[in-house]
Amino acid sequence: ALGEALGALAPSLQEVHLAGTQAGECALAALAFGQRFQTDPTGGGGAMGLRVLDLTGCGSVDDGILAPLLEHVGGALEGLALSGNRLITDHTLRLLASRTARLARLYIDRCPGLTDAGLCAALFSLSTLQVLDASHNTALTDSTATAILQGRQRLLELDLRGCPLSAGVRASLAQLIGDRRPREL
């Protein structure tokens, strides 16, 4: 039922908030299918419509479910929340890097399948990123922080609480974010 409803509404949806639901493959595939026929009139090739997708805490969401969705609608996404999804891995970060040219807000906190390698690779391509919450990912270390410091992003908000960062790197990140820092790093 959710899949059919999303598929029917997909062309007109701009924001989808499924936080805490058990949104499965069928529902997200229907959303991707409905969006794939909405093309960008500017010729950019991205799907129009869906700008924000919130899948926070959706326990069944994994890389395989996200792949077709990002393939069809990723170009228009400006905000993506995957917080608390234990099945998300670096594969999703690689897809984000190649499919989300407009991504400004990314929430990937509490995703234990993510590593420095995946996030560093994504940061290299996500030049429009302004908000990053990667907090409480214990596999993210100084390598990720260094990529942020050397990156092309103009981050306005950054949250890396709960990540094992050295004091020196935390100080450098605090200087980068300055007064725009919403929480402790």
mmCIF file with all atom_site columns, C-alpha atoms in Angstrom:
data_model
loop_
_atom_site.group_PDB
_atom_site.id
_atom_site.type_symbol
_atom_site.label_atom_id
_atom_site.label_alt_id
_atom_site.label_comp_id
_atom_site.label_asym_id
_atom_site.label_entity_id
_atom_site.label_seq_id
_atom_site.pdbx_PDB_ins_code
_atom_site.Cartn_x
_atom_site.Cartn_y
_atom_site.Cartn_z
_atom_site.occupancy
_atom_site.B_iso_or_equiv
_atom_site.pdbx_formal_charge
_atom_site.auth_seq_id
_atom_site.auth_comp_id
_atom_site.auth_asym_id
_atom_site.auth_atom_id
_atom_site.pdbx_PDB_model_num
ATOM 1   C CA . ALA A 1 1   ? 0.000  0.000  0.000   1.00 0.00 ? 1   ALA A CA 1
ATOM 2   C CA . LEU A 1 2   ? 2.797  2.434  0.870   1.00 0.00 ? 2   LEU A CA 1
ATOM 3   C CA . GLY A 1 3   ? 4.620  1.549  -2.344  1.00 0.00 ? 3   GLY A CA 1
ATOM 4   C CA . GLU A 1 4   ? 1.555  2.180  -4.491  1.00 0.00 ? 4   GLU A CA 1
ATOM 5   C CA . ALA A 1 5   ? 0.831  5.491  -2.774  1.00 0.00 ? 5   ALA A CA 1
ATOM 6   C CA . LEU A 1 6   ? 4.413  6.720  -3.149  1.00 0.00 ? 6   LEU A CA 1
ATOM 7   C CA . GLY A 1 7   ? 4.541  5.638  -6.781  1.00 0.00 ? 7   GLY A CA 1
ATOM 8   C CA . ALA A 1 8   ? 1.342  7.522  -7.568  1.00 0.00 ? 8   ALA A CA 1
ATOM 9   C CA . LEU A 1 9   ? 2.381  10.665 -5.703  1.00 0.00 ? 9   LEU A CA 1
ATOM 10  C CA . ALA A 1 10  ? 6.055  10.604 -6.665  1.00 0.00 ? 10  ALA A CA 1
ATOM 11  C CA . PRO A 1 11  ? 5.964  13.148 -9.501  1.00 0.00 ? 11  PRO A CA 1
ATOM 12  C CA . SER A 1 12  ? 4.581  15.835 -7.196  1.00 0.00 ? 12  SER A CA 1
ATOM 13  C CA . LEU A 1 13  ? 6.504  15.053 -4.008  1.00 0.00 ? 13  LEU A CA 1
ATOM 14  C CA . GLN A 1 14  ? 9.236  17.416 -2.880  1.00 0.00 ? 14  GLN A CA 1
ATOM 15  C CA . GLU A 1 15  ? 9.845  16.011 0.593   1.00 0.00 ? 15  GLU A CA 1
ATOM 16  C CA . VAL A 1 16  ? 9.391  12.483 1.906   1.00 0.00 ? 16  VAL A CA 1
ATOM 17  C CA . HIS A 1 17  ? 9.752  11.829 5.628   1.00 0.00 ? 17  HIS A CA 1
ATOM 18  C CA . LEU A 1 18  ? 9.609  8.128  6.472   1.00 0.00 ? 18  LEU A CA 1
ATOM 19  C CA . ALA A 1 19  ? 11.604 8.373  9.699   1.00 0.00 ? 19  ALA A CA 1
ATOM 20  C CA . GLY A 1 20  ? 11.075 5.412  11.986  1.00 0.00 ? 20  GLY A CA 1
ATOM 21  C CA . THR A 1 21  ? 8.972  3.436  9.525   1.00 0.00 ? 21  THR A CA 1
ATOM 22  C CA . GLN A 1 22  ? 9.808  0.052  8.093   1.00 0.00 ? 22  GLN A CA 1
ATOM 23  C CA . ALA A 1 23  ? 9.947  1.519  4.590   1.00 0.00 ? 23  ALA A CA 1
ATOM 24  C CA . GLY A 1 24  ? 11.009 -1.390 2.476   1.00 0.00 ? 24  GLY A CA 1
ATOM 25  C CA . GLU A 1 25  ? 12.319 -2.029 -0.962  1.00 0.00 ? 25  GLU A CA 1
ATOM 26  C CA . CYS A 1 26  ? 8.891  -1.961 -2.597  1.00 0.00 ? 26  CYS A CA 1
ATOM 27  C CA . ALA A 1 27  ? 7.971  1.494  -1.275  1.00 0.00 ? 27  ALA A CA 1
ATOM 28  C CA . LEU A 1 28  ? 11.280 3.103  -2.212  1.00 0.00 ? 28  LEU A CA 1
ATOM 29  C CA . ALA A 1 29  ? 11.361 1.404  -5.614  1.00 0.00 ? 29  ALA A CA 1
ATOM 30  C CA . ALA A 1 30  ? 7.889  2.803  -6.334  1.00 0.00 ? 30  ALA A CA 1
ATOM 31  C CA . LEU A 1 31  ? 9.095  6.245  -5.342  1.00 0.00 ? 31  LEU A CA 1
ATOM 32  C CA . ALA A 1 32  ? 12.108 5.943  -7.654  1.00 0.00 ? 32  ALA A CA 1
ATOM 33  C CA . PHE A 1 33  ? 9.950  4.634  -10.505 1.00 0.00 ? 33  PHE A CA 1
ATOM 34  C CA . GLY A 1 34  ? 7.494  7.501  -10.183 1.00 0.00 ? 34  GLY A CA 1
ATOM 35  C CA . GLN A 1 35  ? 10.280 10.075 -10.074 1.00 0.00 ? 35  GLN A CA 1
ATOM 36  C CA . ARG A 1 36  ? 12.320 8.732  -12.990 1.00 0.00 ? 36  ARG A CA 1
ATOM 37  C CA . PHE A 1 37  ? 9.953  10.192 -15.553 1.00 0.00 ? 37  PHE A CA 1
ATOM 38  C CA . GLN A 1 38  ? 10.186 13.719 -14.176 1.00 0.00 ? 38  GLN A CA 1
ATOM 39  C CA . THR A 1 39  ? 13.147 15.215 -16.009 1.00 0.00 ? 39  THR A CA 1
ATOM 40  C CA . ASP A 1 40  ? 14.901 18.452 -15.348 1.00 0.00 ? 40  ASP A CA 1
ATOM 41  C CA . PRO A 1 41  ? 13.773 21.065 -17.918 1.00 0.00 ? 41  PRO A CA 1
ATOM 42  C CA . THR A 1 42  ? 17.169 22.769 -17.691 1.00 0.00 ? 42  THR A CA 1
ATOM 43  C CA . GLY A 1 43  ? 18.740 19.706 -19.285 1.00 0.00 ? 43  GLY A CA 1
ATOM 44  C CA . GLY A 1 44  ? 20.684 18.777 -16.171 1.00 0.00 ? 44  GLY A CA 1
ATOM 45  C CA . GLY A 1 45  ? 19.334 15.254 -16.327 1.00 0.00 ? 45  GLY A CA 1
ATOM 46  C CA . GLY A 1 46  ? 18.255 15.182 -12.690 1.00 0.00 ? 46  GLY A CA 1
ATOM 47  C CA . ALA A 1 47  ? 14.784 14.336 -11.512 1.00 0.00 ? 47  ALA A CA 1
ATOM 48  C CA . MET A 1 48  ? 12.570 17.188 -10.471 1.00 0.00 ? 48  MET A CA 1
ATOM 49  C CA . GLY A 1 49  ? 10.409 17.022 -7.418  1.00 0.00 ? 49  GLY A CA 1
ATOM 50  C CA . LEU A 1 50  ? 12.038 15.132 -4.593  1.00 0.00 ? 50  LEU A CA 1
ATOM 51  C CA . ARG A 1 51  ? 14.419 17.439 -2.762  1.00 0.00 ? 51  ARG A CA 1
ATOM 52  C CA . VAL A 1 52  ? 14.445 15.995 0.771   1.00 0.00 ? 52  VAL A CA 1
ATOM 53  C CA . LEU A 1 53  ? 14.369 12.355 1.829   1.00 0.00 ? 53  LEU A CA 1
ATOM 54  C CA . ASP A 1 54  ? 14.302 11.389 5.506   1.00 0.00 ? 54  ASP A CA 1
ATOM 55  C CA . LEU A 1 55  ? 14.862 7.701  6.190   1.00 0.00 ? 55  LEU A CA 1
ATOM 56  C CA . THR A 1 56  ? 16.057 8.130  9.771   1.00 0.00 ? 56  THR A CA 1
ATOM 57  C CA . GLY A 1 57  ? 15.807 4.892  11.719  1.00 0.00 ? 57  GLY A CA 1
ATOM 58  C CA . CYS A 1 58  ? 14.234 2.863  8.919   1.00 0.00 ? 58  CYS A CA 1
ATOM 59  C CA . GLY A 1 59  ? 15.616 -0.506 9.948   1.00 0.00 ? 59  GLY A CA 1
ATOM 60  C CA . SER A 1 60  ? 15.147 -2.261 6.610   1.00 0.00 ? 60  SER A CA 1
ATOM 61  C CA . VAL A 1 61  ? 16.886 0.373  4.464   1.00 0.00 ? 61  VAL A CA 1
ATOM 62  C CA . ASP A 1 62  ? 20.199 -0.802 3.051   1.00 0.00 ? 62  ASP A CA 1
ATOM 63  C CA . ASP A 1 63  ? 22.502 -0.079 0.125   1.00 0.00 ? 63  ASP A CA 1
ATOM 64  C CA . GLY A 1 64  ? 20.504 -2.258 -2.263  1.00 0.00 ? 64  GLY A CA 1
ATOM 65  C CA . ILE A 1 65  ? 17.285 -0.406 -1.532  1.00 0.00 ? 65  ILE A CA 1
ATOM 66  C CA . LEU A 1 66  ? 18.891 3.024  -1.875  1.00 0.00 ? 66  LEU A CA 1
ATOM 67  C CA . ALA A 1 67  ? 20.739 2.314  -5.140  1.00 0.00 ? 67  ALA A CA 1
ATOM 68  C CA . PRO A 1 68  ? 17.774 2.582  -7.567  1.00 0.00 ? 68  PRO A CA 1
ATOM 69  C CA . LEU A 1 69  ? 16.355 5.530  -5.675  1.00 0.00 ? 69  LEU A CA 1
ATOM 70  C CA . LEU A 1 70  ? 19.611 7.494  -5.853  1.00 0.00 ? 70  LEU A CA 1
ATOM 71  C CA . GLU A 1 71  ? 20.020 6.546  -9.499  1.00 0.00 ? 71  GLU A CA 1
ATOM 72  C CA . HIS A 1 72  ? 16.701 8.134  -10.439 1.00 0.00 ? 72  HIS A CA 1
ATOM 73  C CA . VAL A 1 73  ? 16.267 11.018 -8.012  1.00 0.00 ? 73  VAL A CA 1
ATOM 74  C CA . GLY A 1 74  ? 19.701 11.696 -6.586  1.00 0.00 ? 74  GLY A CA 1
ATOM 75  C CA . GLY A 1 75  ? 20.472 14.619 -8.861  1.00 0.00 ? 75  GLY A CA 1
ATOM 76  C CA . ALA A 1 76  ? 17.770 16.765 -7.275  1.00 0.00 ? 76  ALA A CA 1
ATOM 77  C CA . LEU A 1 77  ? 18.312 15.786 -3.640  1.00 0.00 ? 77  LEU A CA 1
ATOM 78  C CA . GLU A 1 78  ? 19.316 18.644 -1.395  1.00 0.00 ? 78  GLU A CA 1
ATOM 79  C CA . GLY A 1 79  ? 18.818 16.883 1.931   1.00 0.00 ? 79  GLY A CA 1
ATOM 80  C CA . LEU A 1 80  ? 19.208 13.236 2.918   1.00 0.00 ? 80  LEU A CA 1
ATOM 81  C CA . ALA A 1 81  ? 18.812 11.768 6.395   1.00 0.00 ? 81  ALA A CA 1
ATOM 82  C CA . LEU A 1 82  ? 19.979 8.189  6.922   1.00 0.00 ? 82  LEU A CA 1
ATOM 83  C CA . SER A 1 83  ? 20.590 8.505  10.666  1.00 0.00 ? 83  SER A CA 1
ATOM 84  C CA . GLY A 1 84  ? 20.533 5.310  12.679  1.00 0.00 ? 84  GLY A CA 1
ATOM 85  C CA . ASN A 1 85  ? 20.445 2.943  9.708   1.00 0.00 ? 85  ASN A CA 1
ATOM 86  C CA . ARG A 1 86  ? 22.714 0.082  10.643  1.00 0.00 ? 86  ARG A CA 1
ATOM 87  C CA . LEU A 1 87  ? 22.673 -1.481 7.155   1.00 0.00 ? 87  LEU A CA 1
ATOM 88  C CA . ILE A 1 88  ? 24.056 1.547  5.282   1.00 0.00 ? 88  ILE A CA 1
ATOM 89  C CA . THR A 1 89  ? 27.679 1.117  4.165   1.00 0.00 ? 89  THR A CA 1
ATOM 90  C CA . ASP A 1 90  ? 30.341 2.936  2.178   1.00 0.00 ? 90  ASP A CA 1
ATOM 91  C CA . HIS A 1 91  ? 28.602 1.768  -0.998  1.00 0.00 ? 91  HIS A CA 1
ATOM 92  C CA . THR A 1 92  ? 25.822 4.280  -0.325  1.00 0.00 ? 92  THR A CA 1
ATOM 93  C CA . LEU A 1 93  ? 28.398 7.024  0.243   1.00 0.00 ? 93  LEU A CA 1
ATOM 94  C CA . ARG A 1 94  ? 29.983 6.231  -3.129  1.00 0.00 ? 94  ARG A CA 1
ATOM 95  C CA . LEU A 1 95  ? 26.544 6.476  -4.770  1.00 0.00 ? 95  LEU A CA 1
ATOM 96  C CA . LEU A 1 96  ? 25.939 9.816  -3.063  1.00 0.00 ? 96  LEU A CA 1
ATOM 97  C CA . ALA A 1 97  ? 29.240 11.114 -4.396  1.00 0.00 ? 97  ALA A CA 1
ATOM 98  C CA . SER A 1 98  ? 28.348 10.198 -7.967  1.00 0.00 ? 98  SER A CA 1
ATOM 99  C CA . ARG A 1 99  ? 24.601 10.954 -7.975  1.00 0.00 ? 99  ARG A CA 1
ATOM 100 C CA . THR A 1 100 ? 23.855 13.925 -5.712  1.00 0.00 ? 100 THR A CA 1
ATOM 101 C CA . ALA A 1 101 ? 25.324 17.070 -7.239  1.00 0.00 ? 101 ALA A CA 1
ATOM 102 C CA . ARG A 1 102 ? 23.108 19.395 -5.168  1.00 0.00 ? 102 ARG A CA 1
ATOM 103 C CA . LEU A 1 103 ? 23.305 17.702 -1.778  1.00 0.00 ? 103 LEU A CA 1
ATOM 104 C CA . ALA A 1 104 ? 23.590 20.372 0.923   1.00 0.00 ? 104 ALA A CA 1
ATOM 105 C CA . ARG A 1 105 ? 22.506 18.461 4.071   1.00 0.00 ? 105 ARG A CA 1
ATOM 106 C CA . LEU A 1 106 ? 23.604 14.944 4.974   1.00 0.00 ? 106 LEU A CA 1
ATOM 107 C CA . TYR A 1 107 ? 22.711 13.185 8.217   1.00 0.00 ? 107 TYR A CA 1
ATOM 108 C CA . ILE A 1 108 ? 24.576 9.899  8.609   1.00 0.00 ? 108 ILE A CA 1
ATOM 109 C CA . ASP A 1 109 ? 24.949 9.758  12.377  1.00 0.00 ? 109 ASP A CA 1
ATOM 110 C CA . ARG A 1 110 ? 24.834 6.377  14.108  1.00 0.00 ? 110 ARG A CA 1
ATOM 111 C CA . CYS A 1 111 ? 25.494 4.379  10.903  1.00 0.00 ? 111 CYS A CA 1
ATOM 112 C CA . PRO A 1 112 ? 28.084 1.812  12.035  1.00 0.00 ? 112 PRO A CA 1
ATOM 113 C CA . GLY A 1 113 ? 28.694 0.465  8.518   1.00 0.00 ? 113 GLY A CA 1
ATOM 114 C CA . LEU A 1 114 ? 30.433 3.677  7.429   1.00 0.00 ? 114 LEU A CA 1
ATOM 115 C CA . THR A 1 115 ? 34.211 4.065  7.398   1.00 0.00 ? 115 THR A CA 1
ATOM 116 C CA . ASP A 1 116 ? 36.814 6.745  6.829   1.00 0.00 ? 116 ASP A CA 1
ATOM 117 C CA . ALA A 1 117 ? 37.422 5.491  3.290   1.00 0.00 ? 117 ALA A CA 1
ATOM 118 C CA . GLY A 1 118 ? 33.780 5.875  2.263   1.00 0.00 ? 118 GLY A CA 1
ATOM 119 C CA . LEU A 1 119 ? 33.197 9.265  3.811   1.00 0.00 ? 119 LEU A CA 1
ATOM 120 C CA . CYS A 1 120 ? 36.506 10.674 2.567   1.00 0.00 ? 120 CYS A CA 1
ATOM 121 C CA . ALA A 1 121 ? 35.665 9.585  -0.986  1.00 0.00 ? 121 ALA A CA 1
ATOM 122 C CA . ALA A 1 122 ? 32.194 11.125 -0.743  1.00 0.00 ? 122 ALA A CA 1
ATOM 123 C CA . LEU A 1 123 ? 33.495 14.397 0.684   1.00 0.00 ? 123 LEU A CA 1
ATOM 124 C CA . PHE A 1 124 ? 35.784 14.785 -2.301  1.00 0.00 ? 124 PHE A CA 1
ATOM 125 C CA . SER A 1 125 ? 32.751 14.986 -4.624  1.00 0.00 ? 125 SER A CA 1
ATOM 126 C CA . LEU A 1 126 ? 30.124 16.637 -2.419  1.00 0.00 ? 126 LEU A CA 1
ATOM 127 C CA . SER A 1 127 ? 31.208 20.234 -3.013  1.00 0.00 ? 127 SER A CA 1
ATOM 128 C CA . THR A 1 128 ? 27.776 21.717 -2.191  1.00 0.00 ? 128 THR A CA 1
ATOM 129 C CA . LEU A 1 129 ? 27.592 20.129 1.262   1.00 0.00 ? 129 LEU A CA 1
ATOM 130 C CA . GLN A 1 130 ? 26.824 22.658 4.013   1.00 0.00 ? 130 GLN A CA 1
ATOM 131 C CA . VAL A 1 131 ? 25.556 20.482 6.874   1.00 0.00 ? 131 VAL A CA 1
ATOM 132 C CA . LEU A 1 132 ? 27.132 17.176 7.903   1.00 0.00 ? 132 LEU A CA 1
ATOM 133 C CA . ASP A 1 133 ? 26.144 15.107 10.910  1.00 0.00 ? 133 ASP A CA 1
ATOM 134 C CA . ALA A 1 134 ? 28.335 12.012 11.099  1.00 0.00 ? 134 ALA A CA 1
ATOM 135 C CA . SER A 1 135 ? 28.279 11.809 14.891  1.00 0.00 ? 135 SER A CA 1
ATOM 136 C CA . HIS A 1 136 ? 28.601 8.600  16.868  1.00 0.00 ? 136 HIS A CA 1
ATOM 137 C CA . ASN A 1 137 ? 30.285 6.662  14.067  1.00 0.00 ? 137 ASN A CA 1
ATOM 138 C CA . THR A 1 138 ? 33.222 5.079  15.846  1.00 0.00 ? 138 THR A CA 1
ATOM 139 C CA . ALA A 1 139 ? 34.904 4.035  12.582  1.00 0.00 ? 139 ALA A CA 1
ATOM 140 C CA . LEU A 1 140 ? 35.338 7.686  11.575  1.00 0.00 ? 140 LEU A CA 1
ATOM 141 C CA . THR A 1 141 ? 38.715 9.001  12.706  1.00 0.00 ? 141 THR A CA 1
ATOM 142 C CA . ASP A 1 142 ? 41.177 11.806 12.092  1.00 0.00 ? 142 ASP A CA 1
ATOM 143 C CA . SER A 1 143 ? 41.304 10.752 8.411   1.00 0.00 ? 143 SER A CA 1
ATOM 144 C CA . THR A 1 144 ? 37.717 11.911 7.915   1.00 0.00 ? 144 THR A CA 1
ATOM 145 C CA . ALA A 1 145 ? 38.356 15.112 9.824   1.00 0.00 ? 145 ALA A CA 1
ATOM 146 C CA . THR A 1 146 ? 41.411 15.822 7.677   1.00 0.00 ? 146 THR A CA 1
ATOM 147 C CA . ALA A 1 147 ? 39.317 15.324 4.526   1.00 0.00 ? 147 ALA A CA 1
ATOM 148 C CA . ILE A 1 148 ? 36.823 17.863 5.901   1.00 0.00 ? 148 ILE A CA 1
ATOM 149 C CA . LEU A 1 149 ? 39.612 20.333 6.619   1.00 0.00 ? 149 LEU A CA 1
ATOM 150 C CA . GLN A 1 150 ? 41.032 19.918 3.111   1.00 0.00 ? 150 GLN A CA 1
ATOM 151 C CA . GLY A 1 151 ? 37.661 19.683 1.364   1.00 0.00 ? 151 GLY A CA 1
ATOM 152 C CA . ARG A 1 152 ? 35.900 22.012 -1.009  1.00 0.00 ? 152 ARG A CA 1
ATOM 153 C CA . GLN A 1 153 ? 32.797 22.233 1.146   1.00 0.00 ? 153 GLN A CA 1
ATOM 154 C CA . ARG A 1 154 ? 31.666 25.403 2.832   1.00 0.00 ? 154 ARG A CA 1
ATOM 155 C CA . LEU A 1 155 ? 30.324 23.651 5.907   1.00 0.00 ? 155 LEU A CA 1
ATOM 156 C CA . LEU A 1 156 ? 28.009 25.702 8.065   1.00 0.00 ? 156 LEU A CA 1
ATOM 157 C CA . GLU A 1 157 ? 27.259 22.913 10.533  1.00 0.00 ? 157 GLU A CA 1
ATOM 158 C CA . LEU A 1 158 ? 29.310 19.894 11.509  1.00 0.00 ? 158 LEU A CA 1
ATOM 159 C CA . ASP A 1 159 ? 28.685 17.273 14.155  1.00 0.00 ? 159 ASP A CA 1
ATOM 160 C CA . LEU A 1 160 ? 31.331 14.625 14.820  1.00 0.00 ? 160 LEU A CA 1
ATOM 161 C CA . ARG A 1 161 ? 30.553 13.994 18.482  1.00 0.00 ? 161 ARG A CA 1
ATOM 162 C CA . GLY A 1 162 ? 31.284 10.437 19.518  1.00 0.00 ? 162 GLY A CA 1
ATOM 163 C CA . CYS A 1 163 ? 33.881 9.922  16.781  1.00 0.00 ? 163 CYS A CA 1
ATOM 164 C CA . PRO A 1 164 ? 37.399 9.084  17.998  1.00 0.00 ? 164 PRO A CA 1
ATOM 165 C CA . LEU A 1 165 ? 39.166 12.305 16.960  1.00 0.00 ? 165 LEU A CA 1
ATOM 166 C CA . SER A 1 166 ? 42.383 13.669 18.409  1.00 0.00 ? 166 SER A CA 1
ATOM 167 C CA . ALA A 1 167 ? 42.316 16.941 20.367  1.00 0.00 ? 167 ALA A CA 1
ATOM 168 C CA . GLY A 1 168 ? 44.399 18.705 17.710  1.00 0.00 ? 168 GLY A CA 1
ATOM 169 C CA . VAL A 1 169 ? 42.023 17.770 14.917  1.00 0.00 ? 169 VAL A CA 1
ATOM 170 C CA . ARG A 1 170 ? 39.020 18.819 17.005  1.00 0.00 ? 170 ARG A CA 1
ATOM 171 C CA . ALA A 1 171 ? 40.628 22.224 17.522  1.00 0.00 ? 171 ALA A CA 1
ATOM 172 C CA . SER A 1 172 ? 41.256 22.611 13.780  1.00 0.00 ? 172 SER A CA 1
ATOM 173 C CA . LEU A 1 173 ? 37.655 21.682 12.999  1.00 0.00 ? 173 LEU A CA 1
ATOM 174 C CA . ALA A 1 174 ? 36.386 24.166 15.576  1.00 0.00 ? 174 ALA A CA 1
ATOM 175 C CA . GLN A 1 175 ? 38.378 26.910 13.804  1.00 0.00 ? 175 GLN A CA 1
ATOM 176 C CA . LEU A 1 176 ? 36.908 25.883 10.451  1.00 0.00 ? 176 LEU A CA 1
ATOM 177 C CA . ILE A 1 177 ? 33.327 26.021 11.694  1.00 0.00 ? 177 ILE A CA 1
ATOM 178 C CA . GLY A 1 178 ? 33.845 28.892 14.142  1.00 0.00 ? 178 GLY A CA 1
ATOM 179 C CA . ASP A 1 179 ? 30.715 30.553 15.476  1.00 0.00 ? 179 ASP A CA 1
ATOM 180 C CA . ARG A 1 180 ? 28.548 28.561 13.070  1.00 0.00 ? 180 ARG A CA 1
ATOM 181 C CA . ARG A 1 181 ? 29.153 25.444 15.140  1.00 0.00 ? 181 ARG A CA 1
ATOM 182 C CA . PRO A 1 182 ? 25.755 24.241 16.421  1.00 0.00 ? 182 PRO A CA 1
ATOM 183 C CA . ARG A 1 183 ? 27.120 21.647 18.824  1.00 0.00 ? 183 ARG A CA 1
ATOM 184 C CA . GLU A 1 184 ? 30.375 20.380 20.153  1.00 0.00 ? 184 GLU A CA 1
ATOM 185 C CA . LEU A 1 185 ? 32.646 18.681 17.677  1.00 0.00 ? 185 LEU A CA 1
#
